[in-house]
Amino acid sequence: MSSRLSTCFELDRAGAAAQLRPMEGLRGFAVLLVFLVHYVSLSAPWRGNAPMLATLAAALHTVGNAGVDLFFVLSGYLIYGSLIRRPQALASYLQRRVRRIYPVYACVFALYLLLSWLLPSESRIPATWPDALTYLASNFLLLAGFSAAPPFISVAWSLSYEMLYYLLIPLMIAGFSLRRRSLIWRCLFFGILAVMASCGFAVFGGPARLLLFIAGIFLHEALTLPDWCIPPALAAGALLAAMASLLLPLPLLLKLAALAAGFFLLCLCCFQARGNWLSRAFCWTPLRWLGNISYSYYLIHGLALKGAFLFLALIHPPQAQGWPFFLLLMPPMLAWTLMPAAMLFLLVERPFSLASRPAATRTTALSGADQPLP
């Protein structure tokens, strides 16, 4: 059984990609956080109004949103690292990005279309044909994250951010000749960019979570420095502090800065020394396998959860159940979401997005969620 699962869910690794094993686990951790968001939302009718349980649920929902930010950091690291190491033709680079994103996304998009037709009461598609076509086209082209309308696939807003980053970063590298610049020059460039963007977001608003991609860029640059190690206790403490900051009444930009620092130190510690206890924790095989299917999981798990709770409502109508029900229901609901995600990964993502990739591009092909995600 173990060997069969390994055949299904282990991915080939490029020989130089020493960070991939803990990175897989980090992606698994990210989608577990995203799962919490949807589980808390959909389980609300069964929770009741107990103050402590409501506080716990709200905290889990808030912390779970950070899963998407971790995906952004990892994508920032992978894509920037791939592009800064060697020149690449823009057309072939974008073709690889489309191949990575669209097979799974198009499959889930088609499933949502079918369900919108079968269950019109649950559909988000506008009633009039012109509005419906505009809405569907903008969602299929991954523009939903920058629109006021709710996205057709609820988690797909993050893919809008991913695609914008995919488009901007090669243009920045080429436009500012970043490959020819020193490490210090590049760090100053992205530091100034982060400050300017933060000021713009503070004054005018906008997609401030794009700043997490810059944390991934700094992660890549930090890993090129001579040997130095972040203590795992420091990295774990920074992660916990960043998560705790999300529960405080702080401005959004301060929370994002805390997340950027926490995820930066966490990833740096795991990628620098795979022998430390924190890195080994993220190399746990089930967590890595979840990370390997994280993109498929990210896109399908919300729909799977919604179906499971609709079925639960038929056999056990919503009413206050309290702590035991909320906590004991979580593992089987998580297990249920794994099944459609594994099927989507094996039938669509692996054969169409990950198969027959050259070793030089396989590392960036695994960036996942983008995935999310969330």
mmCIF file of N, CA and C in Angstrom, residues 218-270:
data_model
loop_
_atom_site.group_PDB
_atom_site.id
_atom_site.type_symbol
_atom_site.label_atom_id
_atom_site.label_comp_id
_atom_site.label_asym_id
_atom_site.label_seq_id
_atom_site.Cartn_x
_atom_site.Cartn_y
_atom_site.Cartn_z
ATOM 1 N N PHE A 218 13.076 37.865 -1.181
ATOM 2 C CA PHE A 218 14.129 38.005 -0.176
ATOM 3 C C PHE A 218 14.596 36.641 0.337
ATOM 4 N N LEU A 219 13.683 35.688 0.411
ATOM 5 C CA LEU A 219 14.058 34.335 0.833
ATOM 6 C C LEU A 219 15.082 33.752 -0.129
ATOM 7 N N HIS A 220 14.842 33.895 -1.425
ATOM 8 C CA HIS A 220 15.805 33.375 -2.399
ATOM 9 C C HIS A 220 17.158 34.051 -2.242
ATOM 10 N N GLU A 221 17.156 35.369 -2.087
ATOM 11 C CA GLU A 221 18.425 36.078 -1.956
ATOM 12 C C GLU A 221 19.158 35.683 -0.677
ATOM 13 N N ALA A 222 18.422 35.482 0.407
ATOM 14 C CA ALA A 222 19.054 35.106 1.677
ATOM 15 C C ALA A 222 19.726 33.744 1.586
ATOM 16 N N LEU A 223 19.144 32.841 0.795
ATOM 17 C CA LEU A 223 19.701 31.499 0.676
ATOM 18 C C LEU A 223 20.970 31.460 -0.169
ATOM 19 N N THR A 224 21.292 32.554 -0.856
ATOM 20 C CA THR A 224 22.531 32.599 -1.637
ATOM 21 C C THR A 224 23.715 33.094 -0.812
ATOM 22 N N LEU A 225 23.466 33.542 0.405
ATOM 23 C CA LEU A 225 24.542 34.036 1.260
ATOM 24 C C LEU A 225 25.371 32.876 1.795
ATOM 25 N N PRO A 226 26.590 33.152 2.265
ATOM 26 C CA PRO A 226 27.398 32.090 2.872
ATOM 27 C C PRO A 226 26.655 31.415 4.023
ATOM 28 N N ASP A 227 27.136 30.232 4.370
ATOM 29 C CA ASP A 227 26.442 29.407 5.359
ATOM 30 C C ASP A 227 26.181 30.167 6.662
ATOM 31 N N TRP A 228 24.935 30.207 7.023
ATOM 32 C CA TRP A 228 24.495 30.737 8.310
ATOM 33 C C TRP A 228 23.126 30.126 8.558
ATOM 34 N N CYS A 229 22.788 29.876 9.777
ATOM 35 C CA CYS A 229 21.584 29.110 10.080
ATOM 36 C C CYS A 229 20.681 29.871 11.045
ATOM 37 N N ILE A 230 19.397 29.814 10.749
ATOM 38 C CA ILE A 230 18.384 30.339 11.659
ATOM 39 C C ILE A 230 18.029 29.245 12.659
ATOM 40 N N PRO A 231 18.140 29.486 13.953
ATOM 41 C CA PRO A 231 17.753 28.464 14.935
ATOM 42 C C PRO A 231 16.285 28.085 14.763
ATOM 43 N N PRO A 232 15.970 26.794 14.780
ATOM 44 C CA PRO A 232 14.570 26.394 14.586
ATOM 45 C C PRO A 232 13.630 26.963 15.644
ATOM 46 N N ALA A 233 14.109 27.109 16.871
ATOM 47 C CA ALA A 233 13.254 27.679 17.906
ATOM 48 C C ALA A 233 12.872 29.116 17.566
ATOM 49 N N LEU A 234 13.820 29.876 17.001
ATOM 50 C CA LEU A 234 13.536 31.252 16.596
ATOM 51 C C LEU A 234 12.507 31.276 15.468
ATOM 52 N N ALA A 235 12.680 30.402 14.489
ATOM 53 C CA ALA A 235 11.747 30.361 13.359
ATOM 54 C C ALA A 235 10.351 29.963 13.817
ATOM 55 N N ALA A 236 10.262 28.951 14.696
ATOM 56 C CA ALA A 236 8.957 28.527 15.199
ATOM 57 C C ALA A 236 8.313 29.634 16.021
ATOM 58 N N GLY A 237 9.114 30.314 16.835
ATOM 59 C CA GLY A 237 8.576 31.424 17.624
ATOM 60 C C GLY A 237 8.090 32.565 16.748
ATOM 61 N N ALA A 238 8.827 32.854 15.681
ATOM 62 C CA ALA A 238 8.405 33.913 14.762
ATOM 63 C C ALA A 238 7.097 33.552 14.068
ATOM 64 N N LEU A 239 6.956 32.279 13.710
ATOM 65 C CA LEU A 239 5.708 31.835 13.080
ATOM 66 C C LEU A 239 4.537 31.992 14.039
ATOM 67 N N LEU A 240 4.704 31.554 15.290
ATOM 68 C CA LEU A 240 3.626 31.669 16.271
ATOM 69 C C LEU A 240 3.292 33.135 16.545
ATOM 70 N N ALA A 241 4.309 33.974 16.625
ATOM 71 C CA ALA A 241 4.067 35.398 16.863
ATOM 72 C C ALA A 241 3.313 36.019 15.685
ATOM 73 N N ALA A 242 3.667 35.613 14.468
ATOM 74 C CA ALA A 242 2.977 36.146 13.289
ATOM 75 C C ALA A 242 1.513 35.720 13.286
ATOM 76 N N MET A 243 1.261 34.454 13.617
ATOM 77 C CA MET A 243 -0.119 33.972 13.673
ATOM 78 C C MET A 243 -0.901 34.702 14.772
ATOM 79 N N ALA A 244 -0.247 34.920 15.916
ATOM 80 C CA ALA A 244 -0.922 35.620 17.011
ATOM 81 C C ALA A 244 -1.243 37.061 16.635
ATOM 82 N N SER A 245 -0.386 37.682 15.837
ATOM 83 C CA SER A 245 -0.623 39.072 15.448
ATOM 84 C C SER A 245 -1.910 39.221 14.645
ATOM 85 N N LEU A 246 -2.306 38.149 13.937
ATOM 86 C CA LEU A 246 -3.534 38.210 13.151
ATOM 87 C C LEU A 246 -4.761 38.367 14.038
ATOM 88 N N LEU A 247 -4.649 37.971 15.301
ATOM 89 C CA LEU A 247 -5.789 38.034 16.219
ATOM 90 C C LEU A 247 -5.865 39.359 16.956
ATOM 91 N N LEU A 248 -4.885 40.212 16.729
ATOM 92 C CA LEU A 248 -4.853 41.499 17.414
ATOM 93 C C LEU A 248 -5.467 42.594 16.526
ATOM 94 N N PRO A 249 -5.970 43.664 17.126
ATOM 95 C CA PRO A 249 -6.573 44.761 16.342
ATOM 96 C C PRO A 249 -5.501 45.665 15.733
ATOM 97 N N LEU A 250 -4.732 45.105 14.801
ATOM 98 C CA LEU A 250 -3.654 45.841 14.160
ATOM 99 C C LEU A 250 -4.044 46.193 12.728
ATOM 100 N N PRO A 251 -3.431 47.224 12.152
ATOM 101 C CA PRO A 251 -3.669 47.523 10.734
ATOM 102 C C PRO A 251 -3.231 46.347 9.858
ATOM 103 N N LEU A 252 -3.890 46.219 8.707
ATOM 104 C CA LEU A 252 -3.612 45.099 7.812
ATOM 105 C C LEU A 252 -2.145 45.036 7.423
ATOM 106 N N LEU A 253 -1.536 46.165 7.120
ATOM 107 C CA LEU A 253 -0.149 46.150 6.664
ATOM 108 C C LEU A 253 0.804 45.653 7.749
ATOM 109 N N LEU A 254 0.514 45.947 9.011
ATOM 110 C CA LEU A 254 1.348 45.419 10.093
ATOM 111 C C LEU A 254 1.193 43.914 10.207
ATOM 112 N N LYS A 255 -0.029 43.422 10.037
ATOM 113 C CA LYS A 255 -0.240 41.974 10.068
ATOM 114 C C LYS A 255 0.494 41.294 8.914
ATOM 115 N N LEU A 256 0.433 41.893 7.732
ATOM 116 C CA LEU A 256 1.127 41.315 6.587
ATOM 117 C C LEU A 256 2.639 41.342 6.789
ATOM 118 N N ALA A 257 3.143 42.408 7.415
ATOM 119 C CA ALA A 257 4.573 42.479 7.700
ATOM 120 C C ALA A 257 4.987 41.383 8.673
ATOM 121 N N ALA A 258 4.145 41.139 9.684
ATOM 122 C CA ALA A 258 4.442 40.064 10.638
ATOM 123 C C ALA A 258 4.418 38.707 9.950
ATOM 124 N N LEU A 259 3.438 38.489 9.084
ATOM 125 C CA LEU A 259 3.377 37.233 8.344
ATOM 126 C C LEU A 259 4.585 37.074 7.430
ATOM 127 N N ALA A 260 4.950 38.137 6.742
ATOM 128 C CA ALA A 260 6.104 38.072 5.844
ATOM 129 C C ALA A 260 7.362 37.684 6.618
ATOM 130 N N ALA A 261 7.567 38.301 7.790
ATOM 131 C CA ALA A 261 8.746 37.983 8.604
ATOM 132 C C ALA A 261 8.671 36.556 9.136
ATOM 133 N N GLY A 262 7.493 36.145 9.628
ATOM 134 C CA GLY A 262 7.356 34.803 10.181
ATOM 135 C C GLY A 262 7.563 33.723 9.135
ATOM 136 N N PHE A 263 6.940 33.875 7.978
ATOM 137 C CA PHE A 263 7.092 32.868 6.920
ATOM 138 C C PHE A 263 8.500 32.892 6.332
ATOM 139 N N PHE A 264 9.102 34.081 6.240
ATOM 140 C CA PHE A 264 10.482 34.182 5.767
ATOM 141 C C PHE A 264 11.415 33.366 6.656
ATOM 142 N N LEU A 265 11.322 33.567 7.958
ATOM 143 C CA LEU A 265 12.205 32.845 8.883
ATOM 144 C C LEU A 265 11.895 31.353 8.903
ATOM 145 N N LEU A 266 10.609 31.002 8.831
ATOM 146 C CA LEU A 266 10.231 29.594 8.809
ATOM 147 C C LEU A 266 10.830 28.888 7.591
ATOM 148 N N CYS A 267 10.635 29.468 6.421
ATOM 149 C CA CYS A 267 11.145 28.844 5.194
ATOM 150 C C CYS A 267 12.664 28.841 5.174
ATOM 151 N N LEU A 268 13.265 29.924 5.614
ATOM 152 C CA LEU A 268 14.723 30.004 5.632
ATOM 153 C C LEU A 268 15.312 28.920 6.522
ATOM 154 N N CYS A 269 14.732 28.725 7.693
ATOM 155 C CA CYS A 269 15.215 27.687 8.609
ATOM 156 C C CYS A 269 15.063 26.293 7.993
ATOM 157 N N CYS A 270 13.915 26.038 7.374
ATOM 158 C CA CYS A 270 13.669 24.716 6.793
ATOM 159 C C CYS A 270 14.551 24.446 5.587
#
